[in-house]
Short mmCIF file of C-alpha atoms and ligand atoms in Angstrom, two decimals:
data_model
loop_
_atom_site.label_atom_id
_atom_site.label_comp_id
_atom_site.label_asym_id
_atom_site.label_seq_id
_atom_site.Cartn_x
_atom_site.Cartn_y
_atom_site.Cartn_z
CA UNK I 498 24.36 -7.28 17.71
CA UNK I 499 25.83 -10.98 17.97
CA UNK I 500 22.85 -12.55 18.43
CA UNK I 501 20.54 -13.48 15.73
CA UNK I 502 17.19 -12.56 16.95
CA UNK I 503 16.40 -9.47 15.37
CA UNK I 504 13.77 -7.91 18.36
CA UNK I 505 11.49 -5.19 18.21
CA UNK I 506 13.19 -2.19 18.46
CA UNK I 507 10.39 -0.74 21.32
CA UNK I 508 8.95 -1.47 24.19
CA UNK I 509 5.57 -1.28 24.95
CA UNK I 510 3.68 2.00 26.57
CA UNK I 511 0.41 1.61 26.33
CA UNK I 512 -1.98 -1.23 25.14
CA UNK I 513 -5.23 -2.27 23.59
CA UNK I 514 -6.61 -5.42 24.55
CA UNK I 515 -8.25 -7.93 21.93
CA UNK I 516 -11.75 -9.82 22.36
CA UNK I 517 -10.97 -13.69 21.38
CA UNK I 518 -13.93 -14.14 19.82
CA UNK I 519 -15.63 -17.74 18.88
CA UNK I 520 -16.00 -19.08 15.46
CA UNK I 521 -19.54 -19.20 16.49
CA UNK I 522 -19.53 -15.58 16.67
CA UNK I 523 -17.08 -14.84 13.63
CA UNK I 524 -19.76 -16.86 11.56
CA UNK I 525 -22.59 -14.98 12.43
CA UNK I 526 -20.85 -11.81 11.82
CA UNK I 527 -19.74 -13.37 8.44
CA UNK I 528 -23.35 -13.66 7.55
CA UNK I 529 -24.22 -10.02 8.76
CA UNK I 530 -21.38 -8.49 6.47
CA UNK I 531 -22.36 -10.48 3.22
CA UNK I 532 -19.21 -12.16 3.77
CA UNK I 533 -17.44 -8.72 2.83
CA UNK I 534 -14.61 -8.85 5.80
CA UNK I 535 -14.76 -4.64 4.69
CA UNK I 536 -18.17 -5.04 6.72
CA UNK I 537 -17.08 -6.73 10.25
CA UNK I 538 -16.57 -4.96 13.02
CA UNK I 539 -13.04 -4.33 14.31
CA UNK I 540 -13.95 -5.51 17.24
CA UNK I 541 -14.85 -9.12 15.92
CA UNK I 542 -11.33 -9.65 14.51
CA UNK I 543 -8.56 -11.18 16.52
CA UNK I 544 -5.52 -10.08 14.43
CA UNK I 545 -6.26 -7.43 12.16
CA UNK I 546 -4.29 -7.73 8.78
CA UNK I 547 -6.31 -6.20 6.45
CA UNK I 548 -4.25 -3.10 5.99
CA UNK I 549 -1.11 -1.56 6.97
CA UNK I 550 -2.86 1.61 6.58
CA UNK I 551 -3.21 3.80 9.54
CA UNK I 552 -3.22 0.94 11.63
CA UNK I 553 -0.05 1.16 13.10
CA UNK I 554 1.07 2.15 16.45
CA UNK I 555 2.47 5.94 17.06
CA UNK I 556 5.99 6.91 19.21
CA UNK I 557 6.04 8.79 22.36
CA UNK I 558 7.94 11.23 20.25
CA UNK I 559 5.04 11.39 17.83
CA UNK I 560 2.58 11.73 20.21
CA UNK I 561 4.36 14.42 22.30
CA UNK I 562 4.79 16.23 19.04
CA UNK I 563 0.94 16.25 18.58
CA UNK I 564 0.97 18.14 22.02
CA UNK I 565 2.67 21.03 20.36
CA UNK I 566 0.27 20.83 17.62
CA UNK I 567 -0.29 24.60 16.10
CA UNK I 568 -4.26 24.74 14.89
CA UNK I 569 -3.78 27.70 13.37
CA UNK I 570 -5.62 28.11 10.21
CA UNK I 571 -3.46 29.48 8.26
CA UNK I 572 0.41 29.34 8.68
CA UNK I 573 0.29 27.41 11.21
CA UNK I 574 4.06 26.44 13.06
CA UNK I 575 2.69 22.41 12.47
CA UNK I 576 3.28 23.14 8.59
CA UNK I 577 6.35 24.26 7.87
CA UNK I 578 7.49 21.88 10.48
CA UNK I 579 6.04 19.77 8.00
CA UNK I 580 7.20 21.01 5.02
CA UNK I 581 10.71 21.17 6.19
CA UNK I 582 10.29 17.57 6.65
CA UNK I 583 9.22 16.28 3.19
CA UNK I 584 11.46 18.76 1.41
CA UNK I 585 14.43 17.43 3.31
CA UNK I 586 13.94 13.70 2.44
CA UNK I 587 12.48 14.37 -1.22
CA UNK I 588 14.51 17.12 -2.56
CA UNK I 589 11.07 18.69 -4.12
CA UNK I 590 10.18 22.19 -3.40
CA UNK I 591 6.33 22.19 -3.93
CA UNK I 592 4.90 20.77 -0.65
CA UNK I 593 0.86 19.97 -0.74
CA UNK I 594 -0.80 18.20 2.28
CA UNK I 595 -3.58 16.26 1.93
CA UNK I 596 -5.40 14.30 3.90
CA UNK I 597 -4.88 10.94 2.62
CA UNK I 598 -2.95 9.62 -0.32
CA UNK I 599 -6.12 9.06 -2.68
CA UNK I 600 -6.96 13.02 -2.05
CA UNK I 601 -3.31 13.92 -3.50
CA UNK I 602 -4.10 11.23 -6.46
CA UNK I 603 -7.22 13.13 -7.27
CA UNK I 604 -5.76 16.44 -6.91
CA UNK I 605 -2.71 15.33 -9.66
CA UNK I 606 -5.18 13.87 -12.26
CA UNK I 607 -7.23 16.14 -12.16
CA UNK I 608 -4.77 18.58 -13.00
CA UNK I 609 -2.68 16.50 -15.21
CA UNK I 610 -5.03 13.66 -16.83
CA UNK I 611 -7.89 14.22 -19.71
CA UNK I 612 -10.43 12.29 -21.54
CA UNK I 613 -8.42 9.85 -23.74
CA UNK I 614 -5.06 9.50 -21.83
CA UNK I 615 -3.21 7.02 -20.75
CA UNK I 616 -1.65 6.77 -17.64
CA UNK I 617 1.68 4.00 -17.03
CA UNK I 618 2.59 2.34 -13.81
CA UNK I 619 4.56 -0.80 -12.98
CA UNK I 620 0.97 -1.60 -11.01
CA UNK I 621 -1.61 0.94 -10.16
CA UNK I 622 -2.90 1.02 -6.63
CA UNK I 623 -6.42 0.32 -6.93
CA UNK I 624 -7.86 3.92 -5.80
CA UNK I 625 -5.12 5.30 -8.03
CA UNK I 626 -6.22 3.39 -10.76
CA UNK I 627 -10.02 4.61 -10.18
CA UNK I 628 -8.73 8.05 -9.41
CA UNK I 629 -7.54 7.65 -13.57
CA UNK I 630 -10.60 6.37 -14.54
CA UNK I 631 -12.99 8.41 -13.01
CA UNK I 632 -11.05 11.51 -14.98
CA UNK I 633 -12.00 9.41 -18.62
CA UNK I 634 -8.17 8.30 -18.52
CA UNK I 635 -6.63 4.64 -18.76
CA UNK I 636 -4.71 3.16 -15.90
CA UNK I 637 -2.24 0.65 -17.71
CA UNK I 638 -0.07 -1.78 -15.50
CA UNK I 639 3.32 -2.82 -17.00
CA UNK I 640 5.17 -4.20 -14.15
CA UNK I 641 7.70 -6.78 -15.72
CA UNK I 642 6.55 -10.50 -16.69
CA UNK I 643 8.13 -11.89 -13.58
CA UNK I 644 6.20 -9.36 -11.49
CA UNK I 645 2.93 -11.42 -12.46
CA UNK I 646 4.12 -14.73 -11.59
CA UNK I 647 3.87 -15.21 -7.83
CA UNK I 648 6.47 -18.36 -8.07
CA UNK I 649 9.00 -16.12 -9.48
CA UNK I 650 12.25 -15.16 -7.43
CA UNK I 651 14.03 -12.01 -8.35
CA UNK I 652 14.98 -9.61 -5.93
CA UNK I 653 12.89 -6.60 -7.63
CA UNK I 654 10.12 -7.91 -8.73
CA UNK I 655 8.18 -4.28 -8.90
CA UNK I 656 10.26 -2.82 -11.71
CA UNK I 657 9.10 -1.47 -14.70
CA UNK I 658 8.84 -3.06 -18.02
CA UNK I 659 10.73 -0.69 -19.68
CA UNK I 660 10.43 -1.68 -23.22
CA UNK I 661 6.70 -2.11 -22.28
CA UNK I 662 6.87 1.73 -21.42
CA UNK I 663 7.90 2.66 -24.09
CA UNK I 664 6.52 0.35 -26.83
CA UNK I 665 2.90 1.75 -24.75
CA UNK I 666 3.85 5.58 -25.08
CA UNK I 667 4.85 4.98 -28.41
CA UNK I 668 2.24 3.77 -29.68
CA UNK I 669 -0.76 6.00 -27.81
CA UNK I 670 1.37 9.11 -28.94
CA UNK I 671 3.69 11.33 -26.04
CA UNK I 672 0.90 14.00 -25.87
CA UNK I 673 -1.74 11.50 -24.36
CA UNK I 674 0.83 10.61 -22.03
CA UNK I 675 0.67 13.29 -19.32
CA UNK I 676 2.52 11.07 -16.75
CA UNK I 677 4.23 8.21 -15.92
CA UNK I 678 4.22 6.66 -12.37
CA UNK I 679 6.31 4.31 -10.49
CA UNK I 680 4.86 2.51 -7.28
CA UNK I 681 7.05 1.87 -4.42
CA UNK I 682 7.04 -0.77 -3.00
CA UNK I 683 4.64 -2.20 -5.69
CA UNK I 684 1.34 -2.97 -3.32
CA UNK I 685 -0.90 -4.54 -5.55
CA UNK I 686 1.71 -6.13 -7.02
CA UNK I 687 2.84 -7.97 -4.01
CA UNK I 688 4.84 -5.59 -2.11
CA UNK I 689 7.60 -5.96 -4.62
CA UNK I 690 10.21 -3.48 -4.50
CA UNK I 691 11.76 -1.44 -7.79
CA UNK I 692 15.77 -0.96 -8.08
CA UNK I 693 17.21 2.10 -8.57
CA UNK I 694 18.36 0.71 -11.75
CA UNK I 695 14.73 0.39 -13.40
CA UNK I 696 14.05 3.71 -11.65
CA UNK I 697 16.84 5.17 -13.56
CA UNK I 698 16.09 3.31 -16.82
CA UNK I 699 12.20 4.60 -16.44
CA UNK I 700 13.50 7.84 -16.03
CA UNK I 701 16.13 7.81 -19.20
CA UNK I 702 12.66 6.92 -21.32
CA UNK I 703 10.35 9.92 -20.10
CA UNK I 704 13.68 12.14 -20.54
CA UNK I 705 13.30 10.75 -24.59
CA UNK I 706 9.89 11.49 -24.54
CA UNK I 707 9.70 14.63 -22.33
CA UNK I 708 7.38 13.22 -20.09
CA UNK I 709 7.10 13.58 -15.88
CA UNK I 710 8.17 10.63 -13.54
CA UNK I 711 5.93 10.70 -10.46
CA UNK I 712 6.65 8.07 -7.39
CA UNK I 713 3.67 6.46 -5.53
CA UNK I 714 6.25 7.12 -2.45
CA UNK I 715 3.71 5.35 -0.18
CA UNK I 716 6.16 2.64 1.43
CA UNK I 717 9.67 4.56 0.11
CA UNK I 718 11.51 3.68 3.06
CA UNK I 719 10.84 0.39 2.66
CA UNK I 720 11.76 0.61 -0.92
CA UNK I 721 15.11 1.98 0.12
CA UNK I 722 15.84 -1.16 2.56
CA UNK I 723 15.48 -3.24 0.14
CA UNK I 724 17.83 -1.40 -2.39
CA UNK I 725 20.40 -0.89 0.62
CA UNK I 726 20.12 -5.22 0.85
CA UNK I 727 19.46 -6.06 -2.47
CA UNK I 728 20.87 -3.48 -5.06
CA UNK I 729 24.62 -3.64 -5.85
CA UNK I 730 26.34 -0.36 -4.48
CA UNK I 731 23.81 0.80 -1.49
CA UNK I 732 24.58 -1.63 1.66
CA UNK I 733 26.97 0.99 3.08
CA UNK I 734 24.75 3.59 2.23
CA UNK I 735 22.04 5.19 4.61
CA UNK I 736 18.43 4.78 3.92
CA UNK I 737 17.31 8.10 4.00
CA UNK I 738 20.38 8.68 1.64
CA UNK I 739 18.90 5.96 -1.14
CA UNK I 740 15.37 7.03 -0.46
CA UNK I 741 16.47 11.02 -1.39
CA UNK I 742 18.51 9.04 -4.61
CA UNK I 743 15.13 7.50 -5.73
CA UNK I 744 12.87 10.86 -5.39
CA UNK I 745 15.89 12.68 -7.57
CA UNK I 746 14.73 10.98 -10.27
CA UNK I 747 11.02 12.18 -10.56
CA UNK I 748 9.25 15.33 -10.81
CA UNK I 749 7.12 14.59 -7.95
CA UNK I 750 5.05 12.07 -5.85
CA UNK I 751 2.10 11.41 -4.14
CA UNK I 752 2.21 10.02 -0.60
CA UNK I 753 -0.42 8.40 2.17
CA UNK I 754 1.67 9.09 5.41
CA UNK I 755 -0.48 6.18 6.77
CA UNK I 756 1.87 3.45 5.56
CA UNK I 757 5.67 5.17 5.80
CA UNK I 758 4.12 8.52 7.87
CA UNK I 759 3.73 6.42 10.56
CA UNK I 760 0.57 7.98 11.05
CA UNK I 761 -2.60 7.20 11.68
CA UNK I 762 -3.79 9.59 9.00
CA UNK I 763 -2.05 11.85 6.53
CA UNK I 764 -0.62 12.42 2.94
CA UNK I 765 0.80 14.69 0.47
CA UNK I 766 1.51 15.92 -3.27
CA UNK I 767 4.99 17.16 -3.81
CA UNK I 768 6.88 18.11 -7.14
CA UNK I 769 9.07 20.60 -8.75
CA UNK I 770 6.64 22.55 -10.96
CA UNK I 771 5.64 25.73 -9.37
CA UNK I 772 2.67 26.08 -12.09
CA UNK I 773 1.16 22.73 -11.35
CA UNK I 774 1.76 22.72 -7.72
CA UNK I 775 -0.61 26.13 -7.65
CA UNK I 776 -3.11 24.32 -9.75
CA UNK I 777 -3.07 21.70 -7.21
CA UNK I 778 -3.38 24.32 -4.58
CA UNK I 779 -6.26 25.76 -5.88
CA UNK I 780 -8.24 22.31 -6.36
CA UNK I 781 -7.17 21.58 -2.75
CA UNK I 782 -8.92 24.43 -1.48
CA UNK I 783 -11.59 23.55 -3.09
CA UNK I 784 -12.57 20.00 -1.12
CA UNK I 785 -9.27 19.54 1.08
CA UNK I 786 -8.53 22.79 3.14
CA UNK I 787 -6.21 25.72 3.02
CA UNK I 788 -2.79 24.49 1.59
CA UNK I 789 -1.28 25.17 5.25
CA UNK I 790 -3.69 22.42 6.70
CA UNK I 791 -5.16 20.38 3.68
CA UNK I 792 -7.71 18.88 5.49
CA UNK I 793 -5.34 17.43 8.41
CA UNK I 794 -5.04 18.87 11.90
CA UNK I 795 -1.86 20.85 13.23
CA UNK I 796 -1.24 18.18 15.04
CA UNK I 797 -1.54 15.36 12.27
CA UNK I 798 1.25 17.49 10.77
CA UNK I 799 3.54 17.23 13.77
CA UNK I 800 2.95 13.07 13.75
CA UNK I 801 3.56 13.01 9.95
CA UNK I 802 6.92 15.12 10.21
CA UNK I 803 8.06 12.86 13.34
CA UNK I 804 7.05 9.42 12.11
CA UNK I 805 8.84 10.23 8.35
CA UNK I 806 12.23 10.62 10.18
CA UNK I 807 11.87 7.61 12.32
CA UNK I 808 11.11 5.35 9.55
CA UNK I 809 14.17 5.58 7.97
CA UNK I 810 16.29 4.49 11.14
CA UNK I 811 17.95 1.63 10.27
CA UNK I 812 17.03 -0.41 13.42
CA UNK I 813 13.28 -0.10 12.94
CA UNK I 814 13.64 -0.79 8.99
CA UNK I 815 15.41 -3.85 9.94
CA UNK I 816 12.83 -5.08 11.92
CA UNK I 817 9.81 -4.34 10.16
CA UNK I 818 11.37 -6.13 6.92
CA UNK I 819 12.21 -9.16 8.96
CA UNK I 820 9.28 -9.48 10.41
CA UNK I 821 6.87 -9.56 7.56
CA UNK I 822 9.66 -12.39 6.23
CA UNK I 823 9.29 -14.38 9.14
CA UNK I 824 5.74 -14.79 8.95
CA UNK I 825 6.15 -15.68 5.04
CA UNK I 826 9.25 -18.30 6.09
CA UNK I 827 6.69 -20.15 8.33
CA UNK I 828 3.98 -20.83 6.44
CA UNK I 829 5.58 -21.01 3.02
CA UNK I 830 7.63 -24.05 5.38
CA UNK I 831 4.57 -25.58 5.94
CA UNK I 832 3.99 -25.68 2.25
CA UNK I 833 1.54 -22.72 1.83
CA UNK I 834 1.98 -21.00 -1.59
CA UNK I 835 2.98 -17.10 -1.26
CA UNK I 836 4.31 -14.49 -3.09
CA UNK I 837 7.74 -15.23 -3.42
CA UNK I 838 10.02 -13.26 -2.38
CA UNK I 839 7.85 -11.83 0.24
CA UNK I 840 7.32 -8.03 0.16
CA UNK I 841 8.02 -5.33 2.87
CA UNK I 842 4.54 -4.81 4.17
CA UNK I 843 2.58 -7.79 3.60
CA UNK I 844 2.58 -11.48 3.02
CA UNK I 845 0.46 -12.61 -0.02
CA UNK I 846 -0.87 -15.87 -0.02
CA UNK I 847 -1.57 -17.16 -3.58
CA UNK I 848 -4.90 -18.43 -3.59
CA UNK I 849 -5.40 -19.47 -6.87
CA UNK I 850 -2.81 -22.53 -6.59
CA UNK I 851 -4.03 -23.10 -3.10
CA UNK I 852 -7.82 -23.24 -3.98
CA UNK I 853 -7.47 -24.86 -7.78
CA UNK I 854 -11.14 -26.04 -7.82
CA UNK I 855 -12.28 -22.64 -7.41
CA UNK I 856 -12.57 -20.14 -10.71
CA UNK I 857 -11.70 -16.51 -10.55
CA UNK I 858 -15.49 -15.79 -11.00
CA UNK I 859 -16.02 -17.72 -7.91
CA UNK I 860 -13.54 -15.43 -6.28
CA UNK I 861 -11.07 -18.35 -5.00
CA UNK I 862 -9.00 -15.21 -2.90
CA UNK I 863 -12.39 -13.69 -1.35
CA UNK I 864 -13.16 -17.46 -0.04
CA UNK I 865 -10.19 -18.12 1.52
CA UNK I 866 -10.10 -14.42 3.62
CA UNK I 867 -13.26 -15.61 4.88
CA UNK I 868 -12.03 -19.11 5.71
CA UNK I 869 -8.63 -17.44 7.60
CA UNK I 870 -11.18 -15.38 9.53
CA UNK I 871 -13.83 -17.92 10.67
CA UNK I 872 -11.34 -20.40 11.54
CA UNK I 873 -9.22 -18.33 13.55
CA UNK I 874 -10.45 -14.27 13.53
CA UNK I 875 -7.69 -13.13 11.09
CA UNK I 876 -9.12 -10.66 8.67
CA UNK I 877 -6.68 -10.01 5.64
CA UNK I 878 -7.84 -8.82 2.40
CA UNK I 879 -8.73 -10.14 -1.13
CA UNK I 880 -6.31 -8.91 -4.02
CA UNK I 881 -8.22 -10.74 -6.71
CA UNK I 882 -10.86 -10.92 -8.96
CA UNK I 883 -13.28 -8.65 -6.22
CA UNK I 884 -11.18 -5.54 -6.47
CA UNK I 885 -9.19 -5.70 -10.14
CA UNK I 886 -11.83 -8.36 -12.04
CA UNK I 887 -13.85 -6.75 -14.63
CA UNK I 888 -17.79 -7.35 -14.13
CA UNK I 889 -18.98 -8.27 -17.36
CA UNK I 890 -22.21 -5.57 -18.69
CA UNK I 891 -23.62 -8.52 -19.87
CA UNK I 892 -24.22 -10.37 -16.49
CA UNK I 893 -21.38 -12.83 -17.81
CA UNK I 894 -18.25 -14.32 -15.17
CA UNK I 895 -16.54 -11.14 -14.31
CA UNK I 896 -12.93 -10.78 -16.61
CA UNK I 897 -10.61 -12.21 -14.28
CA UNK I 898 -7.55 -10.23 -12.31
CA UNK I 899 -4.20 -11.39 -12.92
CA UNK I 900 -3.52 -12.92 -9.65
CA UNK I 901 -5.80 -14.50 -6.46
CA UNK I 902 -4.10 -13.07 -3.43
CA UNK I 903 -4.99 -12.62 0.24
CA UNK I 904 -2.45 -9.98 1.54
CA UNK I 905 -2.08 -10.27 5.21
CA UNK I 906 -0.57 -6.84 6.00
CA UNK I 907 1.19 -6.27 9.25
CA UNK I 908 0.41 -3.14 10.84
CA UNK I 909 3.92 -1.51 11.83
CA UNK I 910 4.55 -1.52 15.33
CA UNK I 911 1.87 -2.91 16.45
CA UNK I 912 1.80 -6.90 16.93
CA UNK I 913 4.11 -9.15 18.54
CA UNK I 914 6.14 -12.21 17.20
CA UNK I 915 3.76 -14.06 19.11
CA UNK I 916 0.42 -13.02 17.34
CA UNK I 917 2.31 -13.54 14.40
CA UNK I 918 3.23 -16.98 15.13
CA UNK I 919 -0.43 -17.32 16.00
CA UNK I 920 -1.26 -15.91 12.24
CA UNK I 921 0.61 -18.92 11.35
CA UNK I 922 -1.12 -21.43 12.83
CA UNK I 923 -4.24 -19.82 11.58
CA UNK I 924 -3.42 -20.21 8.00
CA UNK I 925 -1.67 -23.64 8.03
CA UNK I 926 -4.70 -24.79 9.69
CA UNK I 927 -6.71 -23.84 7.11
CA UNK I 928 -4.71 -24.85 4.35
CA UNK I 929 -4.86 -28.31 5.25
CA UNK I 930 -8.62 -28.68 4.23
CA UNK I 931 -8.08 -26.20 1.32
CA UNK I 932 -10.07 -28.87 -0.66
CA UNK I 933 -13.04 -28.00 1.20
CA UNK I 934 -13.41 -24.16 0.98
CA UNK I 935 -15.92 -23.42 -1.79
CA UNK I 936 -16.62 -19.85 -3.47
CA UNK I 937 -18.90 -17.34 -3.70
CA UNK I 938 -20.90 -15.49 -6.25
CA UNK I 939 -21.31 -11.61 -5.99
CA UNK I 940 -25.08 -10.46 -5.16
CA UNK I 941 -24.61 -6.61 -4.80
CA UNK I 942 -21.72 -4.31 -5.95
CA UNK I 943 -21.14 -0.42 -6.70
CA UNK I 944 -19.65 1.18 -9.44
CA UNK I 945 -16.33 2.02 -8.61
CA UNK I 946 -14.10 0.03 -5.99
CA UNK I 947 -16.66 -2.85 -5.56
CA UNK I 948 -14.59 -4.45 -2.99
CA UNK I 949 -14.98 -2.56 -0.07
CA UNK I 950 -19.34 -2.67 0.20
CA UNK I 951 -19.84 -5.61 -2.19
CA UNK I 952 -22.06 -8.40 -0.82
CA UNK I 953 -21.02 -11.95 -1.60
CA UNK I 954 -23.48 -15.55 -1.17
CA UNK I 955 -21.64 -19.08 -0.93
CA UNK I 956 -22.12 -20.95 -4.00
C1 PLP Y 1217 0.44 1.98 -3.28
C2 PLP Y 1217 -0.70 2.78 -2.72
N1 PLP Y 1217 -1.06 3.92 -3.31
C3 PLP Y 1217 -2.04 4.69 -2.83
C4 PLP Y 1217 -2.74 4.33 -1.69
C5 PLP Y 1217 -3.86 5.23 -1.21
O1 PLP Y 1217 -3.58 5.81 0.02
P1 PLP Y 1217 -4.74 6.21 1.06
O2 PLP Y 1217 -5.36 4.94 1.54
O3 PLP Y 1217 -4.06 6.98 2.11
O4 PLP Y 1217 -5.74 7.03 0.31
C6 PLP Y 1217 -2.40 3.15 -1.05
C7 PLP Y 1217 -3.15 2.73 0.16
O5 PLP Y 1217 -3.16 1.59 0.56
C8 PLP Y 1217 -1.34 2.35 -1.56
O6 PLP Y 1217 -0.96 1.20 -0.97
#
């Protein structure tokens, strides 16, 4: 096109409104959640960012293909609709849904990890990383230096450390290696994106060492977009072409279809191995469903197949890149410190430099999602101390994550430029009395993935 306004490539069908809620109200539901924004409800948020996940709106197409939806229990038409689908963009042959991503992470470890092992990723996702732990295994993180400094501008800041990968499977020993996974785009990370390059290079090094490359495929379109604008070789090339490049280089991967499914719910395991993938099967049956349905309907099947094509059309991965950038050009403008470059998904605001006076044991990144939603009803989420710090067993300050992030993550398909612009305001507002945000201390907290039920006071 010759203009440069890059437009949403939709028009709207059918719409929810939003209750504009007072900062009267906001507070009082602050107070009622323990200042967990996990614990609001949805309808006391303005502009939802707190996770791409699900949240975004479905096609006419995919909900017309729910319509044909086969329920049958086993067999069903739905599935190998399915199937067809994900074999066709990843090249593997083993094809497991599930009905979430976290359900095929448990299903893989628990076939693949032991007590003792070690598990490598440029950053693990954190229910991937519990889904390690909780099988006696360690998740170890060894995204490249740059990847952990939020100032940093590279155009793939996700990629492995590859000498890191190596040095770390050297030294535990190849046998207590039973993986190696790759995370794209890199979430926790910062929506970073991976080249094909480090891809390649990860896979030359579990070649040496005889060891299976899996992809956390979660946002692989957007992955792909960013090779196609970034990576030296791809512009010319189509994404679905790059994205079936970067799954020919692993053995398998584990998928939520709620980020790049498109769907509101959804996931799968896929590989190569036929032995594994019937391992799989059998632990699926146990908790998911048949491996025809695994625990989704027929017609969450027919969404999943339907929104995996459309994401790789160039005109909506165009969009949904620029977009997220546009929100991180205005604030980062306005001199708001972010992630730099921003990722595909999300914008991450770097709390730490913006809240200084506030210690990671104070959780700097928790106060300042709280401050975003007061002011203003925008609910991101904490990517900080709450969900990767280490609580210390002897009541100590927690061990400290490696960054203080809010991610706002924009739903796909779902906001306009106009609530984004409003997002903006939001934030800059609230950065300009950053000096007077204090923290919190944490009164109540589970076991495993804190972040979502912890309960927080104000210091
Ligand atoms: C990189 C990554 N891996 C795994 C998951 C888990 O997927 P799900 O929420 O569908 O269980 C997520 C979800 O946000 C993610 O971003």
């Amino acid at each position: 096109m010759p203009y440069r306004t890059i437009i949403e490539p939709f028009r709207i069908h059918s719409v929810q409104s939003i209750d504009l809620t007072t900062e009267e109200q906001r507070t009082e539901a602050l107070e009622r959640a323990g200042y967990n924004l996990f614990g609001l409800h949805a309808d006391e948020v303005i502009i939802d960012l707190l996770t791409d996940s699900g949240t975004g709106a479905m096609s006419s197409e995919q909900w017309a293909g729910m319509m044909r939806g086969d329920e049958s229990y086993a067999g069903s038409r739905s599935f190998y609709r399915f199937e067809e689908v994900v074999k066709q963009i990843t090249g593997f042959s083993e094809v497991i849904p599930t009905h979430q991503g976290r359900a095929a992470e448990r299903i893989l470890f628990s076939v693949m990890v032991d007590e003792g092992d070690i598990v490598p990723n440029n950053t693990h996702f954190d229910t991937t990383r519990a889904n390690v732990e909780y099988r006696g295994g360690a998740a170890v993180d060894l995204v490249i230096e740059e990847g952990r400094d939020p100032g940093t501008v590279l155009p793939f800041k996700g990629n492995m450390d590859v000498a890191a990968l190596r040095a770390t499977i050297e030294e535990a020993g190849a046998d207590r290696v039973p993986l190696v996974m790759v995370t794209v785009t890199n979430n926790s990370g910062g929506g970073q994106p991976v080249s094909m390059e480090n891809l390649r290079a990860v896979r030359a090094v579990c070649d040496e060492f005889e060891l299976p490359l899996f992809l956390d495929a979660c946002r692989f379109a957007e992955n792909a977009w960013f090779i196609k604008q970034r990576e030296e070789g791809y512009a010319d090339r189509a994404p679905r072409d790059i994205a079936r490049e970067m799954f020919s280089l692993a053995d398998g991967c584990t998928m939520s279809a709620k980020k790049d499914g498109l769907s509101n719910i959804g996931g799968f395991l896929a590989m190569n191995d036929r032995t594994l993938a019937d391992e799989a099967r059998n632990l699926l049956i146990l908790t998911e469903g048949f491996p025809t349905y695994g625990g989704l309907a027929g017609y969450d099947l027919e969404a999943v197949a339907t929104g995996l094509q459309e994401v790789l059309e160039e005109d909506y991965l165009r969009y949904r890149i620029r977009s997220t950038a546009y929100l991180a050009e205005k604030i980062s403008a306005a001199g708001v410190p972010i992630v730099q470059p921003p990722g595909g998904h999300a914008v991450y605001i770097d709390a730490a430099a913006m809240l200084p006076h506030i210690p990671p044991h104070e959780y700097p990144a928790q106060a300042l999602a709280v401050e975003l939603f007061r002011t203003g009803g925008v609910r991101g989420v904490e990517i900080g101390t709450v969900m990767f710090g280490k609580p210390d067993p002897d009541g100590g300050p927690d061990e400290p994550a490696a960054m203080e992030l809010v991610r706002l993550a924009i739903p796909r398909r779902t906001y306009t430029q106009s609530h984004i612009d409003y997002v903006a305001e939001v934030v800059i507002d609230v950065a300009a009395d950053a000096e007077e945000i204090r923290g919190y201390r944490m009164v109540e907290q589970a076991p495993w993935l804190r972040h979502f039920t912890a309960r927080f006071e104000g210091v």
